[in-house]
CSV table of C-alpha atoms and ligand atoms in Angstrom, one decimal:
chain,number,residue,atom,x,y,z
O,1,MET,CA,-31.2,16.2,-11.1
O,2,LYS,CA,-31.2,12.7,-9.3
O,3,GLY,CA,-28.9,9.8,-10.0
O,4,MET,CA,-25.1,9.6,-10.3
O,5,ASP,CA,-24.8,12.7,-12.5
O,6,GLY,CA,-26.9,14.8,-10.1
O,7,LEU,CA,-24.8,13.6,-7.1
O,8,ARG,CA,-21.6,14.3,-9.0
O,9,GLY,CA,-22.8,17.8,-9.9
O,10,HIS,CA,-23.7,18.6,-6.3
O,11,LEU,CA,-20.4,17.3,-5.0
O,12,VAL,CA,-18.2,19.1,-7.5
O,13,ARG,CA,-20.1,22.4,-6.9
O,14,GLU,CA,-19.6,22.0,-3.1
O,15,TYR,CA,-15.9,21.0,-3.4
O,16,ARG,CA,-15.2,23.9,-5.7
O,17,LYS,CA,-16.8,26.4,-3.3
O,18,ARG,CA,-14.4,25.3,-0.7
O,19,THR,CA,-11.2,25.0,-2.8
O,20,ALA,CA,-11.0,27.9,-5.1
O,21,LYS,CA,-7.3,28.5,-4.4
O,22,SER,CA,-6.4,24.9,-4.9
O,23,ARG,CA,-8.2,25.0,-8.3
O,24,ALA,CA,-6.2,28.0,-9.4
O,25,VAL,CA,-2.9,26.4,-8.5
O,26,PHE,CA,-3.9,23.1,-10.1
O,27,LEU,CA,-4.6,24.9,-13.4
O,28,ARG,CA,-1.1,26.4,-13.2
O,29,ALA,CA,0.4,23.0,-12.3
O,30,ARG,CA,-1.3,21.4,-15.3
O,31,LYS,CA,0.7,23.6,-17.6
O,32,VAL,CA,4.0,22.1,-16.5
O,33,MET,CA,3.2,18.8,-14.9
O,34,ILE,CA,1.7,15.7,-16.2
O,35,GLY,CA,-1.9,15.7,-15.1
O,36,GLY,CA,-1.0,18.5,-12.7
O,37,GLY,CA,1.0,16.5,-10.3
O,38,SER,CA,3.5,13.8,-9.4
O,39,HIS,CA,1.5,10.7,-8.7
O,40,THR,CA,-1.7,9.5,-10.4
O,41,ILE,CA,-3.4,8.4,-7.3
O,42,ARG,CA,-3.1,11.9,-5.7
O,43,LEU,CA,-4.8,13.5,-8.8
O,44,TRP,CA,-8.4,12.8,-8.1
O,45,LYS,CA,-11.2,14.6,-10.1
O,46,PRO,CA,-12.0,17.4,-10.5
O,47,TYR,CA,-8.6,18.3,-9.0
O,48,PRO,CA,-6.8,17.7,-5.7
O,49,PHE,CA,-6.6,20.2,-2.9
O,50,LEU,CA,-3.1,21.6,-2.4
O,51,ALA,CA,-1.7,20.8,1.0
O,52,ALA,CA,-0.3,23.7,3.0
O,53,GLY,CA,0.8,21.5,5.9
O,54,ALA,CA,0.0,18.4,7.9
O,55,GLU,CA,0.2,17.5,11.5
O,56,GLY,CA,-0.7,14.3,13.3
O,57,PRO,CA,-4.1,13.1,12.0
O,58,GLU,CA,-4.8,16.1,9.9
O,59,VAL,CA,-3.9,17.8,6.6
O,60,ARG,CA,-4.6,21.5,5.9
O,61,ASP,CA,-5.1,22.9,2.4
O,62,ILE,CA,-4.2,26.3,1.0
O,63,ASP,CA,-7.9,27.4,1.2
O,64,GLY,CA,-7.8,26.9,5.0
O,65,ASN,CA,-9.8,23.6,5.0
O,66,THR,CA,-8.7,20.9,7.4
O,67,TYR,CA,-9.2,17.2,6.7
O,68,VAL,CA,-8.8,14.1,9.0
O,69,ASP,CA,-6.4,12.2,6.8
O,70,TYR,CA,-6.4,8.4,6.3
O,71,TRP,CA,-4.1,8.5,3.3
O,72,GLN,CA,-1.2,9.3,5.7
O,73,GLY,CA,1.6,9.4,3.2
O,74,HIS,CA,0.6,6.3,1.1
O,75,TYR,CA,0.2,4.5,4.5
O,76,ALA,CA,3.8,5.3,5.5
O,77,ASN,CA,2.9,7.6,8.4
O,78,ILE,CA,1.9,5.2,11.1
O,79,LEU,CA,2.6,7.9,13.8
O,80,GLY,CA,0.6,10.5,11.8
O,81,HIS,CA,2.1,13.4,9.9
O,82,ASN,CA,5.2,15.2,11.0
O,83,PRO,CA,5.7,13.5,14.4
O,84,GLY,CA,7.6,15.7,16.8
O,85,LEU,CA,10.0,12.9,17.8
O,86,ILE,CA,11.2,12.4,14.2
O,87,ARG,CA,11.3,16.2,13.5
O,88,ARG,CA,13.4,16.8,16.6
O,89,GLY,CA,15.8,13.9,15.8
O,90,MET,CA,16.2,15.0,12.2
O,91,SER,CA,16.9,18.6,13.2
O,92,ALA,CA,19.6,17.5,15.5
O,93,CYS,CA,21.0,15.3,12.8
O,94,VAL,CA,21.0,18.1,10.2
O,95,GLY,CA,22.6,20.4,12.7
O,96,ARG,CA,25.5,18.0,12.9
O,97,GLY,CA,26.1,18.2,9.2
O,98,ALA,CA,24.2,15.0,8.3
O,99,LEU,CA,22.6,16.5,5.2
O,100,HIS,CA,24.8,14.6,2.9
O,101,THR,CA,24.6,11.6,0.7
O,102,GLY,CA,27.2,9.5,-1.1
O,103,PHE,CA,29.1,8.2,1.9
O,104,GLU,CA,28.7,5.1,4.0
O,105,ALA,CA,27.8,6.6,7.3
O,106,GLY,CA,25.0,7.5,9.7
O,107,HIS,CA,22.6,5.1,11.2
O,108,GLN,CA,22.3,2.6,8.4
O,109,ILE,CA,23.9,-0.2,10.4
O,110,GLU,CA,21.4,0.2,13.3
O,111,LEU,CA,18.5,0.4,10.8
O,112,ALA,CA,19.8,-2.7,9.0
O,113,GLU,CA,20.1,-4.5,12.4
O,114,ALA,CA,16.5,-3.6,13.1
O,115,LEU,CA,15.4,-5.0,9.8
O,116,VAL,CA,17.3,-8.2,10.3
O,117,ARG,CA,15.4,-8.6,13.6
O,118,ALA,CA,12.2,-7.8,11.8
O,119,VAL,CA,12.5,-11.0,9.7
O,120,GLY,CA,13.4,-13.1,12.7
O,121,GLY,CA,17.1,-12.5,13.0
O,122,GLY,CA,19.8,-15.0,12.0
O,123,ASP,CA,22.2,-14.7,9.2
O,124,ALA,CA,20.4,-12.0,7.1
O,125,LYS,CA,21.7,-9.1,5.2
O,126,VAL,CA,20.2,-5.8,4.1
O,127,ARG,CA,20.6,-3.5,1.2
O,128,PHE,CA,18.8,-0.1,1.2
O,129,THR,CA,17.3,1.7,-1.7
O,130,THR,CA,14.9,4.6,-2.0
O,131,SER,CA,11.5,3.3,-3.2
O,132,GLY,CA,9.4,0.2,-2.8
O,133,THR,CA,9.4,-0.1,-6.6
O,134,LEU,CA,13.1,-0.4,-6.7
O,135,ALA,CA,13.2,-2.9,-3.8
O,136,THR,CA,10.8,-5.3,-5.5
O,137,MET,CA,12.6,-4.8,-8.8
O,138,TYR,CA,16.0,-5.6,-7.3
O,139,ALA,CA,14.5,-8.6,-5.4
O,140,VAL,CA,13.2,-10.0,-8.6
O,141,MET,CA,16.5,-9.4,-10.4
O,142,LEU,CA,18.3,-11.1,-7.6
O,143,ALA,CA,16.0,-14.1,-7.8
O,144,GLN,CA,16.4,-14.3,-11.6
O,145,GLY,CA,20.2,-13.9,-11.3
O,146,LEU,CA,20.6,-16.5,-8.6
O,147,THR,CA,18.3,-19.2,-10.2
O,148,GLY,CA,19.1,-18.5,-13.8
O,149,ARG,CA,15.3,-18.9,-14.5
O,150,ASP,CA,13.1,-16.6,-16.5
O,151,LEU,CA,9.6,-16.6,-15.1
O,152,VAL,CA,8.2,-14.5,-12.3
O,153,LEU,CA,5.1,-15.4,-10.4
O,154,LYS,CA,2.8,-12.9,-8.7
O,155,VAL,CA,-0.8,-12.8,-7.6
O,156,GLY,CA,-3.7,-11.1,-9.4
O,157,GLY,CA,-4.3,-7.8,-7.6
O,158,GLY,CA,-0.8,-7.7,-6.2
O,159,TRP,CA,0.8,-4.3,-6.5
O,160,HIS,CA,4.6,-4.1,-6.1
O,161,GLY,CA,5.3,-0.7,-7.7
O,162,ALA,CA,6.0,0.0,-11.3
O,163,SER,CA,8.9,-2.4,-11.9
O,164,PRO,CA,8.7,-3.8,-15.4
O,165,TYR,CA,8.6,-7.4,-14.1
O,166,LEU,CA,5.6,-6.8,-12.0
O,167,LEU,CA,3.4,-4.5,-14.1
O,168,LYS,CA,0.9,-7.2,-14.9
O,169,GLY,CA,-2.3,-8.4,-13.2
O,170,VAL,CA,-2.8,-5.4,-11.0
O,171,ASN,CA,-6.1,-4.2,-12.4
O,172,PHE,CA,-9.0,-6.5,-13.2
O,173,ARG,CA,-10.6,-6.1,-16.6
O,174,ALA,CA,-13.8,-7.8,-17.6
O,175,GLU,CA,-12.3,-9.3,-20.8
O,176,GLU,CA,-9.0,-10.6,-19.4
O,177,GLY,CA,-9.3,-10.7,-15.6
O,178,PHE,CA,-5.9,-10.2,-14.1
O,179,GLU,CA,-4.0,-11.3,-17.2
O,180,GLY,CA,-3.5,-7.9,-18.6
O,181,ARG,CA,-0.4,-5.7,-18.8
O,182,GLU,CA,-0.6,-2.4,-16.8
O,183,SER,CA,1.6,-0.2,-18.9
O,184,ALA,CA,2.7,0.6,-22.4
O,185,GLY,CA,6.4,0.5,-23.0
O,186,LEU,CA,7.0,-3.0,-21.6
O,187,LEU,CA,8.8,-5.6,-23.7
O,188,ASP,CA,6.3,-8.3,-24.7
O,189,ASP,CA,8.7,-10.9,-23.6
O,190,ILE,CA,8.8,-9.6,-20.0
O,191,VAL,CA,5.0,-9.4,-19.9
O,192,ARG,CA,4.7,-13.0,-21.2
O,193,ARG,CA,7.2,-14.2,-18.5
O,194,THR,CA,5.2,-12.8,-15.6
O,195,LEU,CA,2.7,-15.4,-14.5
O,196,ILE,CA,-0.4,-14.7,-12.4
O,197,THR,CA,-1.9,-16.9,-9.7
O,198,ARG,CA,-5.0,-16.3,-7.6
O,199,PHE,CA,-4.4,-14.8,-4.1
O,200,ASN,CA,-5.1,-17.2,-1.2
O,201,ASP,CA,-5.9,-20.0,-3.6
O,202,GLY,CA,-3.7,-23.0,-2.9
O,203,ASP,CA,-5.0,-25.1,-5.7
O,204,ASP,CA,-4.2,-22.5,-8.3
O,205,LEU,CA,-0.7,-22.0,-6.8
O,206,ARG,CA,-0.1,-25.8,-7.0
O,207,ARG,CA,-1.4,-25.8,-10.6
O,208,VAL,CA,0.9,-23.0,-11.8
O,209,VAL,CA,4.0,-24.4,-10.0
O,210,LYS,CA,3.3,-27.9,-11.3
O,211,ALA,CA,3.1,-26.6,-14.8
O,212,ASN,CA,6.1,-24.2,-14.7
O,213,GLY,CA,8.0,-24.9,-11.4
O,214,ASP,CA,11.4,-25.5,-12.9
O,215,ARG,CA,11.3,-22.2,-14.8
O,216,ILE,CA,10.0,-19.9,-12.1
O,217,ALA,CA,12.6,-17.7,-10.5
O,218,CYS,CA,10.5,-16.3,-7.7
O,219,PHE,CA,7.0,-16.0,-6.3
O,220,ILE,CA,6.3,-12.5,-4.9
O,221,VAL,CA,3.3,-12.0,-2.7
O,222,GLU,CA,2.1,-9.6,0.0
O,223,PRO,CA,1.2,-11.4,3.2
O,224,PHE,CA,-1.5,-8.8,3.6
O,225,LEU,CA,-2.7,-7.8,0.2
O,226,GLY,CA,-2.7,-4.0,0.0
O,227,VAL,CA,-4.0,-2.2,-3.1
O,228,GLY,CA,-5.5,-5.5,-4.1
O,229,GLY,CA,-8.2,-5.1,-1.4
O,230,PHE,CA,-6.7,-5.1,2.2
O,231,LEU,CA,-7.0,-8.9,2.6
O,232,PRO,CA,-4.8,-11.0,4.8
O,233,ALA,CA,-3.3,-14.2,3.4
O,234,SER,CA,-4.4,-17.3,5.2
O,235,ARG,CA,-1.7,-19.1,7.3
O,236,GLU,CA,-2.2,-22.2,5.2
O,237,TYR,CA,-1.7,-20.3,2.0
O,238,LEU,CA,1.7,-18.9,3.1
O,239,GLU,CA,2.8,-22.2,4.5
O,240,LEU,CA,1.9,-23.9,1.2
O,241,ALA,CA,3.7,-21.1,-0.7
O,242,ARG,CA,6.8,-21.8,1.5
O,243,SER,CA,6.8,-25.5,1.0
O,244,LEU,CA,6.0,-25.5,-2.8
O,245,THR,CA,8.7,-22.9,-3.5
O,246,GLU,CA,11.3,-24.7,-1.4
O,247,ARG,CA,10.5,-28.0,-3.2
O,248,HIS,CA,10.9,-26.4,-6.6
O,249,GLY,CA,13.9,-24.1,-6.0
O,250,ILE,CA,11.8,-21.0,-6.4
O,251,ILE,CA,12.7,-17.9,-4.4
O,252,LEU,CA,9.9,-16.8,-2.2
O,253,ILE,CA,9.6,-13.0,-1.8
O,254,PHE,CA,7.3,-11.4,0.8
O,255,ASP,CA,6.5,-7.9,-0.2
O,256,GLU,CA,6.1,-6.3,3.2
O,257,ILE,CA,6.1,-2.7,2.0
O,258,ILE,CA,2.7,-2.2,3.5
O,259,SER,CA,2.5,-5.0,6.0
O,260,GLY,CA,6.0,-4.4,7.6
O,261,PHE,CA,5.6,-2.7,11.0
O,262,ARG,CA,1.9,-2.1,10.3
O,263,PHE,CA,0.5,-4.9,12.5
O,264,CYS,CA,3.4,-5.5,14.9
O,265,PRO,CA,6.9,-3.9,15.3
O,266,ALA,CA,8.4,-6.3,12.7
O,267,GLY,CA,7.5,-8.0,9.4
O,268,VAL,CA,4.0,-9.6,9.6
O,269,GLN,CA,5.8,-12.8,8.6
O,270,THR,CA,6.9,-13.2,12.2
O,271,LEU,CA,3.2,-13.5,13.2
O,272,TYR,CA,2.7,-16.1,10.5
O,273,GLY,CA,5.8,-18.0,11.4
O,274,VAL,CA,6.6,-18.3,7.7
O,275,ARG,CA,10.0,-17.1,6.6
O,276,PRO,CA,10.5,-16.2,3.0
O,277,ASP,CA,13.8,-16.1,1.2
O,278,LEU,CA,13.7,-12.4,0.5
O,279,THR,CA,11.6,-9.6,2.1
O,280,THR,CA,11.0,-6.1,0.8
O,281,PHE,CA,10.3,-3.3,3.2
O,282,GLY,CA,9.4,0.4,2.5
O,283,LYS,CA,6.9,3.0,3.6
O,284,ILE,CA,7.0,2.9,7.5
O,285,ILE,CA,10.7,2.0,7.8
O,286,GLY,CA,11.7,5.5,6.5
O,287,GLY,CA,10.0,7.5,9.2
O,288,GLY,CA,8.3,9.5,6.5
O,289,HIS,CA,11.2,9.4,4.1
O,290,ALA,CA,12.4,7.6,1.0
O,291,VAL,CA,13.8,4.4,2.4
O,292,ALA,CA,13.2,0.9,1.2
O,293,ALA,CA,15.2,-2.3,1.6
O,294,VAL,CA,15.6,-5.9,0.6
O,295,VAL,CA,16.5,-8.3,3.3
O,296,GLY,CA,17.5,-11.9,3.0
O,297,PRO,CA,20.0,-14.6,4.0
O,298,SER,CA,23.6,-13.9,3.2
O,299,LYS,CA,23.9,-16.7,0.7
O,300,LEU,CA,21.2,-15.0,-1.4
O,301,MET,CA,22.1,-11.3,-0.8
O,302,GLU,CA,25.7,-12.0,-1.7
O,303,GLY,CA,24.5,-12.4,-5.3
O,304,CYS,CA,25.0,-8.6,-5.4
O,305,GLU,CA,28.7,-9.0,-4.4
O,306,ARG,CA,29.7,-11.5,-7.0
O,307,SER,CA,32.2,-10.5,-9.7
O,308,GLY,CA,31.8,-10.3,-13.4
O,309,ARG,CA,28.6,-11.1,-15.3
O,310,ASP,CA,27.2,-13.2,-12.5
O,311,ARG,CA,26.8,-10.2,-10.3
O,312,VAL,CA,23.3,-8.8,-9.8
O,313,MET,CA,23.7,-5.1,-10.1
O,314,PHE,CA,21.7,-4.1,-7.0
O,315,GLU,CA,23.1,-0.6,-6.5
O,316,GLY,CA,20.9,1.3,-4.0
O,317,GLY,CA,21.0,4.5,-6.0
O,318,THR,CA,22.4,8.0,-5.3
O,319,PHE,CA,20.2,8.6,-2.3
O,320,SER,CA,20.3,5.2,-0.8
O,321,SER,CA,20.9,5.1,3.0
O,322,HIS,CA,20.8,8.9,3.1
O,323,ALA,CA,22.0,9.8,6.6
O,324,GLU,CA,19.1,11.9,7.5
O,325,TYR,CA,16.5,9.3,6.3
O,326,MET,CA,18.3,6.5,8.2
O,327,LYS,CA,17.9,8.5,11.3
O,328,ALA,CA,14.2,9.1,10.7
O,329,GLY,CA,13.7,5.4,10.1
O,330,LEU,CA,15.6,4.4,13.2
O,331,ILE,CA,13.5,6.8,15.4
O,332,MET,CA,10.3,5.4,13.9
O,333,LEU,CA,11.2,1.7,14.4
O,334,GLY,CA,12.6,2.4,17.9
O,335,HIS,CA,9.4,4.1,18.9
O,336,LEU,CA,7.2,1.4,17.5
O,337,ALA,CA,9.2,-1.3,19.3
O,338,ARG,CA,9.1,0.5,22.6
O,339,GLY,CA,5.4,1.4,22.4
O,340,ALA,CA,4.2,-1.8,20.6
O,341,ALA,CA,2.1,-3.0,23.6
O,342,THR,CA,-0.1,0.1,23.5
O,343,ILE,CA,0.3,1.4,19.9
O,344,TYR,CA,-0.9,-1.7,18.0
O,345,PRO,CA,-3.9,-2.6,20.1
O,346,ARG,CA,-5.1,1.0,20.0
O,347,LEU,CA,-4.7,1.1,16.2
O,348,ALA,CA,-6.6,-2.2,15.9
O,349,ARG,CA,-9.5,-0.9,18.0
O,350,ALA,CA,-9.7,2.3,15.9
O,351,GLY,CA,-9.6,0.3,12.7
O,352,GLU,CA,-12.3,-2.0,13.9
O,353,LYS,CA,-14.5,0.9,15.0
O,354,LEU,CA,-14.1,2.5,11.6
O,355,ARG,CA,-14.8,-0.6,9.5
O,356,ARG,CA,-18.0,-1.5,11.4
O,357,GLY,CA,-19.0,2.1,11.8
O,358,VAL,CA,-18.8,2.8,8.1
O,359,GLU,CA,-20.8,-0.3,7.2
O,360,ARG,CA,-23.5,0.8,9.8
O,361,ALA,CA,-23.6,4.4,8.5
O,362,PHE,CA,-24.4,3.2,5.0
O,363,ALA,CA,-26.8,0.4,6.2
O,364,ALA,CA,-28.8,3.1,8.1
O,365,GLU,CA,-29.6,4.6,4.7
O,366,GLY,CA,-30.3,1.3,3.0
O,367,ILE,CA,-27.0,1.2,1.1
O,368,ALA,CA,-24.8,-1.9,1.1
O,369,ALA,CA,-21.2,-1.0,1.9
O,370,ARG,CA,-18.5,-3.4,3.1
O,371,CYS,CA,-15.2,-2.7,4.6
O,372,THR,CA,-12.2,-5.0,4.2
O,373,GLY,CA,-9.0,-4.6,6.2
O,374,ASP,CA,-9.9,-7.0,9.0
O,375,GLY,CA,-7.2,-9.3,10.3
O,376,ASN,CA,-7.6,-13.1,10.7
O,377,ASP,CA,-6.5,-15.8,13.1
O,378,VAL,CA,-2.9,-14.6,12.7
O,379,ILE,CA,-3.2,-10.9,12.4
O,380,ARG,CA,-5.3,-10.1,15.4
O,381,GLY,CA,-6.2,-6.5,14.7
O,382,SER,CA,-5.8,-4.1,11.9
O,383,SER,CA,-5.7,-0.4,11.3
O,384,LEU,CA,-6.5,-0.6,7.6
O,385,PHE,CA,-9.9,-0.1,6.0
O,386,MET,CA,-11.1,-0.1,2.4
O,387,VAL,CA,-14.7,0.5,1.4
O,388,HIS,CA,-16.6,-1.5,-1.2
O,389,PHE,CA,-20.1,-1.1,-2.7
O,390,PRO,CA,-21.2,-4.5,-3.9
O,391,ARG,CA,-23.8,-4.4,-6.6
O,392,GLU,CA,-25.4,-7.5,-5.0
O,393,LYS,CA,-25.9,-7.2,-1.3
O,394,GLU,CA,-24.5,-10.7,-0.4
O,395,ALA,CA,-21.3,-10.6,-2.5
O,396,ALA,CA,-18.4,-12.1,-0.6
O,397,CYS,CA,-15.8,-9.4,-0.3
O,398,ASP,CA,-12.8,-11.7,0.2
O,399,ARG,CA,-11.1,-12.0,-3.1
O,400,PRO,CA,-9.4,-9.5,-5.4
O,401,GLU,CA,-11.2,-11.0,-8.4
O,402,VAL,CA,-14.4,-9.8,-6.8
O,403,LEU,CA,-13.3,-6.5,-5.3
O,404,HIS,CA,-11.7,-5.3,-8.5
O,405,ASP,CA,-14.5,-6.4,-10.8
O,406,GLU,CA,-16.6,-3.3,-11.8
O,407,ARG,CA,-19.5,-5.6,-12.7
O,408,ARG,CA,-19.6,-6.7,-9.0
O,409,MET,CA,-18.5,-3.6,-7.2
O,410,ASP,CA,-19.4,0.0,-7.9
O,411,ARG,CA,-15.9,1.4,-8.0
O,412,VAL,CA,-17.0,4.8,-9.5
O,413,LEU,CA,-19.2,5.4,-6.5
O,414,ARG,CA,-16.2,4.8,-4.2
O,415,GLU,CA,-13.4,6.4,-6.1
O,416,ASP,CA,-15.1,9.5,-7.4
O,417,LEU,CA,-18.2,10.2,-5.4
O,418,LEU,CA,-17.4,8.9,-1.9
O,419,LYS,CA,-14.0,10.7,-2.1
O,420,LEU,CA,-15.7,14.1,-2.7
O,421,ALA,CA,-18.6,13.5,-0.3
O,422,LEU,CA,-16.0,12.9,2.4
O,423,LEU,CA,-13.8,15.8,1.4
O,424,ILE,CA,-16.7,18.3,1.7
O,425,ASN,CA,-17.2,16.8,5.2
O,426,GLY,CA,-13.6,17.2,6.3
O,427,VAL,CA,-12.2,13.7,5.7
O,428,ASN,CA,-9.5,12.6,3.2
O,429,VAL,CA,-9.5,9.0,2.1
O,430,VAL,CA,-8.1,6.6,-0.5
O,431,HIS,CA,-10.1,3.8,-2.0
O,432,GLY,CA,-12.9,4.9,0.4
O,433,GLY,CA,-10.7,4.4,3.5
O,434,GLY,CA,-7.1,4.2,4.4
O,435,ALA,CA,-4.9,3.7,7.4
O,436,VAL,CA,-5.5,4.8,11.0
O,437,SER,CA,-2.4,6.3,12.6
O,438,ALA,CA,-1.3,6.5,16.2
O,439,ALA,CA,-2.1,10.2,16.0
O,440,HIS,CA,-5.8,9.7,15.3
O,441,ARG,CA,-7.8,10.5,18.5
O,442,GLU,CA,-11.2,9.2,19.5
O,443,ARG,CA,-12.7,12.5,18.4
O,444,ASP,CA,-11.2,12.1,14.9
O,445,ILE,CA,-12.7,8.7,14.6
O,446,GLU,CA,-16.1,10.0,15.7
O,447,ALA,CA,-15.9,13.0,13.3
O,448,THR,CA,-15.0,10.6,10.5
O,449,LEU,CA,-18.0,8.3,11.2
O,450,ALA,CA,-20.2,11.4,11.2
O,451,ALA,CA,-18.8,12.4,7.8
O,452,TYR,CA,-19.5,8.9,6.4
O,453,GLY,CA,-23.1,9.3,7.8
O,454,GLU,CA,-23.4,12.6,5.8
O,455,ALA,CA,-22.1,10.9,2.7
O,456,ALA,CA,-24.5,8.1,3.1
O,457,ARG,CA,-27.5,10.5,3.5
O,458,LEU,CA,-26.4,12.3,0.3
O,459,PHE,CA,-26.1,9.0,-1.6
O,460,LYS,CA,-29.6,8.1,-0.5
O,461,LYS,CA,-31.0,11.5,-1.5
O,462,TYR,CA,-29.6,11.3,-5.0
O,463,LEU,CA,-29.4,7.5,-5.7
O,464,GLY,CA,-32.2,6.1,-3.4
K,501,PLP,C1,3.0,-3.7,-1.5
K,501,PLP,C2,3.7,-2.6,-2.2
K,501,PLP,N1,4.9,-2.9,-2.8
K,501,PLP,C3,5.6,-1.9,-3.5
K,501,PLP,C4,5.1,-0.6,-3.6
K,501,PLP,C5,5.8,0.4,-4.3
K,501,PLP,O1,6.4,1.3,-3.4
K,501,PLP,P1,6.9,2.8,-3.8
K,501,PLP,O2,5.6,3.5,-4.1
K,501,PLP,O3,7.6,3.3,-2.7
K,501,PLP,O4,7.7,2.6,-5.1
K,501,PLP,C6,3.9,-0.3,-3.0
K,501,PLP,C7,3.3,1.1,-3.0
K,501,PLP,O5,2.2,1.4,-2.7
K,501,PLP,C8,3.1,-1.3,-2.3
K,501,PLP,O6,2.0,-1.1,-1.7
């Protein structure tokens, strides 16, 4: 059978042949776990492989298959899986009795100092927590508490985790664009109070701020849009965001949970030369562990130290600044700082080779595919890549409104079919691509491009 169904049938059969043990475990998991696992994005169809171990650029499943991995721990593992230097550092730490939580100890001060440097130094303070979702939630609460205002502004396509204030305008739907709520269980009032503006669109930002400026507590934006499409903010956009928010007393939050330490050994804000009020970090800063943080000037962060009802209850949580995790983060950031001159240019070259190589692999079979993830005049190179299949060849892939619109992009082809086509060729991706790590070698990149070539030939055979 030709067409999408024929292709899907072929891919599922091939995947099942290779992953019988994973399937059996998945069926067992489904009896006791929602959807058979712990995170929706890991639960692709027909079922995910079960990881047996991961090392450097690769992950191994329980059936004995090995995949070059670009998911890399939700983009946290910039040095690849299980880096020896972090493993060794943590073993020593555990040996000294550091497997504890609930005390102020360990390396949290040094990690906090590194994060203060990462936003340009000066009079900044840090509070740690354990997930990006919590960091952005606390940052928004802090902004609302400090300003006494009740509106939150974010961009369409911006993903900041599942905090109630920010569960709007992540997915694009034909009937409502980015104006929809993302979850049941949210108070209508909170959903109404979250406003959406278009990413990289200065005019739209001016319009929203002009209409609501004195009620907006904060504007939260990723300087490099992650889930929304791997798109860098323009310098002018962030400068405008800075000046408008300053003028209207709005707290500007840069969510650097993906972009922090991804393009340079600091927040990407240091490349833009635009300093927000608050910054959220996560992912890379934990060296593969559950560490996230909010960083900002003392006069704002001290909102958590007030007394009585004016206090913003930003408690990091039971596992905040876990001694072992702090150590892992410190090793990670130290290594990135010392190796920056070689690590980041190498990552950028590999990212570029993948982005252009993937486009060429599909073009060779007459299929239009585009990769986002490129830098711009500020971010000179990038290790990220996301694949898109435009329904019209010439579609401009530079806005989340386009990339998320099923009418303009074939997202089923990417999410369901490309995923499986690459898995049966030994490559694991997310949204058709992912993040290169420092552990990916030249031969991994070549093998990856060969796998995309196989996927493109299969697509042509069934869909051409
Ligand atoms: C930009 C951004 N902010 C926040 C989050 C939420 O982080 P976490 O998954 O650690 O809760 C994510 C997660 O992907 C993210 O990409």
